[in-house]
Short mmCIF file of C-alpha atoms in Angstrom, two decimals:
data_model
loop_
_atom_site.label_atom_id
_atom_site.label_comp_id
_atom_site.label_asym_id
_atom_site.label_seq_id
_atom_site.Cartn_x
_atom_site.Cartn_y
_atom_site.Cartn_z
CA MET O 269 7.05 10.53 181.66
CA SER O 270 5.98 7.81 182.99
CA PRO O 271 4.76 7.96 186.98
CA GLU O 272 7.97 5.69 187.43
CA THR O 273 10.13 7.52 185.59
CA GLN O 274 8.91 10.92 187.58
CA GLN O 275 9.65 9.14 190.69
CA LEU O 276 13.07 8.16 189.39
CA THR O 277 14.13 11.64 188.39
CA SER O 278 13.03 12.83 191.66
CA LYS O 279 15.38 11.15 193.26
CA ALA O 280 17.70 11.71 191.24
CA LEU O 281 17.35 15.51 191.86
CA SER O 282 17.41 14.55 195.96
CA LEU O 283 20.53 12.91 195.32
CA ILE O 284 21.92 15.81 193.78
CA GLU O 285 20.86 18.10 196.12
CA GLN O 286 22.87 16.58 198.48
CA SER O 287 26.28 18.27 196.64
CA ARG O 288 25.17 21.51 197.22
CA TYR O 289 26.98 22.76 200.14
CA ARG O 290 29.83 20.50 199.31
CA MET O 291 30.37 21.48 195.04
CA GLY O 292 27.12 23.26 194.29
CA THR O 293 24.52 21.34 191.95
CA SER O 294 25.70 22.31 188.79
CA ARG O 295 29.22 22.09 189.38
CA PHE O 296 28.53 18.39 190.80
CA VAL O 297 26.15 17.68 187.73
CA GLU O 298 28.82 18.49 185.47
CA ALA O 299 31.73 16.78 187.25
CA PHE O 300 29.19 13.64 187.79
CA ILE O 301 28.27 13.74 183.48
CA ASP O 302 32.16 13.77 182.87
CA GLN O 303 32.97 10.93 185.29
CA TRP O 304 30.34 8.83 184.18
CA ALA O 305 30.82 9.32 180.53
CA TYR O 306 34.47 8.54 181.08
CA LEU O 307 33.74 5.34 183.37
CA GLN O 308 31.51 4.53 179.99
CA THR O 309 33.94 4.94 177.15
CA GLY O 310 37.76 5.01 179.03
CA LEU O 311 37.40 8.34 176.65
CA TYR O 312 38.20 11.91 177.68
CA PRO O 313 39.16 11.93 181.47
CA ALA O 314 36.78 13.96 184.22
CA LYS O 315 38.36 17.47 184.24
CA GLU O 316 37.27 17.66 188.05
CA GLU O 317 37.23 15.10 190.49
CA ILE O 318 33.99 14.11 192.38
CA PRO O 319 35.11 14.60 196.56
CA GLU O 320 35.46 11.20 198.08
CA GLU O 321 32.25 12.09 200.45
CA LEU O 322 30.30 12.38 197.46
CA GLN O 323 31.35 9.47 195.51
CA THR O 324 28.68 7.36 197.14
CA VAL O 325 26.06 10.10 195.88
CA ALA O 326 27.18 9.62 192.33
CA PHE O 327 27.23 5.98 192.17
CA GLU O 328 23.75 5.92 193.31
CA LEU O 329 23.09 8.82 190.86
CA SER O 330 24.12 6.61 188.06
CA HIS O 331 22.08 3.62 188.82
CA VAL O 332 19.00 5.79 189.35
CA LEU O 333 19.53 7.68 186.38
CA SER O 334 20.22 4.55 184.07
CA THR O 335 17.20 2.54 185.30
CA ALA O 336 14.79 5.17 184.45
CA MET O 337 16.69 5.37 180.90
CA LYS O 338 16.33 1.97 180.34
CA ARG O 339 12.86 1.94 181.67
CA ASP O 340 11.20 5.23 179.73
CA PRO O 341 14.01 5.48 176.62
CA THR O 342 12.03 7.67 174.96
CA SER O 343 11.83 10.38 177.51
CA ASP O 344 14.29 13.05 177.84
CA VAL O 345 15.59 12.02 181.43
CA LEU O 346 19.09 13.58 181.30
CA GLY O 347 17.91 16.69 179.94
CA TYR O 348 14.93 17.41 182.51
CA VAL O 349 17.60 16.45 185.32
CA LEU O 350 19.78 19.02 183.86
CA SER O 351 17.10 21.87 183.87
CA MET O 352 15.80 21.11 186.98
CA SER O 353 18.82 21.07 188.40
CA GLY O 354 19.90 24.16 187.67
CA PHE O 355 22.28 23.39 185.13
CA HIS O 356 23.91 26.14 183.18
CA LYS O 357 27.18 26.98 180.82
CA LYS O 358 28.30 30.35 180.24
CA GLY O 359 25.90 32.20 181.90
CA THR O 360 22.93 30.63 180.11
CA ASN O 361 20.44 28.03 181.41
CA TYR O 362 20.09 24.94 179.37
CA PHE O 363 16.26 24.16 178.41
CA PRO O 364 15.64 20.70 176.86
CA THR O 365 13.54 20.05 173.85
CA PRO O 366 10.13 19.05 175.17
CA PRO O 367 9.38 15.32 174.10
CA GLU O 368 6.25 16.49 172.39
CA ILE O 369 8.52 18.27 169.64
CA GLY O 370 10.62 15.50 169.38
CA ARG O 371 8.12 13.66 168.47
CA LEU O 372 6.35 16.07 165.96
CA LEU O 373 9.65 16.75 164.21
CA SER O 374 9.72 12.56 163.85
CA LEU O 375 6.61 12.52 162.20
CA ILE O 376 7.70 15.59 159.88
CA VAL O 377 11.06 13.89 158.77
CA GLY O 378 9.33 10.76 158.04
CA SER O 379 10.64 7.05 158.47
CA GLN O 380 12.35 6.57 155.41
CA SER O 381 14.82 3.39 155.84
CA SER O 382 17.38 4.35 153.74
CA ALA O 383 17.22 7.97 155.48
CA ASP O 384 20.31 9.26 157.76
CA PHE O 385 19.54 11.51 160.54
CA TYR O 386 21.66 14.79 160.77
CA GLU O 387 21.16 17.47 163.83
CA PRO O 388 23.33 20.21 164.17
CA CYS O 389 22.15 21.41 167.74
CA CYS O 390 21.86 17.42 169.27
CA GLY O 391 21.59 18.27 173.09
CA SER O 392 20.81 15.73 175.31
CA GLY O 393 19.89 13.34 171.97
CA VAL O 394 16.09 13.31 172.36
CA ASN O 395 15.19 14.52 168.88
CA ALA O 396 17.48 11.95 167.32
CA ILE O 397 15.66 9.13 169.98
CA HIS O 398 12.14 10.27 168.84
CA TRP O 399 13.38 9.70 165.22
CA MET O 400 14.72 6.43 165.82
CA GLU O 401 11.86 5.26 167.85
CA ASN O 402 9.67 6.46 164.84
CA LEU O 403 11.67 4.46 162.32
CA ILE O 404 11.53 1.29 164.63
CA GLU O 405 7.68 1.46 164.93
CA ASN O 406 7.22 1.97 161.30
CA LYS O 407 10.20 -0.27 159.77
CA GLY O 408 11.18 -2.66 162.69
CA PRO O 409 14.72 -2.82 164.48
CA GLU O 410 16.53 -4.02 161.28
CA ALA O 411 15.95 -0.23 159.52
CA LEU O 412 18.02 0.99 162.13
CA ALA O 413 20.74 -1.11 161.70
CA GLU O 414 21.02 0.38 158.00
CA THR O 415 21.12 4.02 158.87
CA SER O 416 23.90 6.51 160.25
CA ILE O 417 23.15 9.23 162.64
CA TYR O 418 25.44 12.57 162.60
CA LEU O 419 24.93 14.46 165.57
CA GLU O 420 26.82 17.80 166.65
CA ASP O 421 26.61 20.47 169.55
CA ILE O 422 28.94 23.01 170.78
CA ASP O 423 28.88 22.26 174.30
CA PRO O 424 31.19 19.16 174.97
CA LEU O 425 29.20 18.30 178.04
CA MET O 426 25.95 17.90 175.85
CA VAL O 427 27.97 15.61 173.82
CA LYS O 428 28.80 13.30 176.46
CA CYS O 429 24.90 13.53 177.63
CA CYS O 430 23.91 12.49 174.13
CA MET O 431 26.16 9.67 174.17
CA LEU O 432 25.27 8.44 177.30
CA GLN O 433 21.44 8.45 176.74
CA LEU O 434 21.59 7.11 172.99
CA PHE O 435 23.59 4.22 174.38
CA HIS O 436 20.78 3.57 177.24
CA TYR O 437 18.35 3.87 174.30
CA PHE O 438 19.86 1.39 172.11
CA GLU O 439 20.13 -1.08 174.84
CA SER O 440 16.64 -0.61 175.93
CA ARG O 441 15.19 -1.52 172.01
CA ASP O 442 18.41 -3.78 171.42
CA ALA O 443 18.97 -2.17 168.26
CA THR O 444 22.10 0.09 167.04
CA PRO O 445 22.50 2.24 163.66
CA LYS O 446 25.09 1.35 161.32
CA THR O 447 27.14 4.15 162.49
CA LEU O 448 26.98 6.75 165.18
CA SER O 449 29.07 9.86 165.10
CA ILE O 450 28.41 12.76 168.04
CA VAL O 451 30.74 15.74 167.54
CA GLY O 452 31.55 18.73 169.70
CA ILE O 453 31.75 21.46 166.77
CA ASP O 454 30.39 24.63 166.45
CA THR O 455 28.45 24.27 163.42
CA LEU O 456 28.67 27.70 161.92
CA SER O 457 32.42 28.35 162.44
CA ARG O 458 33.00 24.57 161.84
CA ARG O 459 35.46 24.99 164.71
CA THR O 460 35.76 21.68 166.38
CA LYS O 461 35.75 21.20 170.58
CA ASN O 462 38.17 18.57 170.83
CA ILE O 463 35.23 15.67 171.58
CA ALA O 464 33.82 13.37 169.49
CA TYR O 465 32.32 9.79 170.03
CA PHE O 466 32.01 7.32 167.01
CA ALA O 467 30.47 4.11 166.87
CA GLU O 468 30.63 1.60 163.80
CA LYS O 469 28.61 -1.71 164.07
CA THR O 470 30.34 -4.44 163.11
CA PRO O 471 28.66 -7.99 162.42
CA ALA O 472 30.01 -8.89 165.91
CA SER O 473 29.39 -5.82 167.87
CA ALA O 474 29.80 -1.63 168.06
CA SER O 475 33.01 -0.19 168.63
CA THR O 476 33.51 3.24 169.99
CA VAL O 477 36.93 5.34 169.59
CA ALA O 478 37.71 8.86 170.42
CA ALA O 479 38.38 11.20 167.10
#
């Protein structure tokens, strides 16, 4: 993570801290991600509305995080912020995959332009980002346009985080895959979590639809 990105994530954490005595930081983060994902896609309305007095905080937070993800697209900005803000689900702490592990996995998997990418526990999407970055570095942006990305996670909130982070990555690299699928599902039982994002590249644009 670059020094500039560290400053931006520190600012993001300071903004989140402002919610501590009104909502609690973890509750605010969840409501914020829900709202941001809905505003970006028009899909899956937020389960909880952010109080009016925290809306300006949420607005500024979205701009700070968006700037950080665009300027440092291979850093796990959302994963870092979630872990540092005390985020938890179902009584367990969330720990992001270190970016170094993502880079190592991308080298192990390789960068064949004909290959597709599948990950059953995608979290905030950093492993997929490093695989795509390795592909672009070795084969060029046009190689990504011929691949399909299939991602799954049991946590619907992680599905939304992954979508947000990948969309920022695509914008920063001015490249998109042929198809993108991010599905909320229990990988073992194959029981779905009633959330999925699909994007398919067309000659003119990429469209997003709900499952």
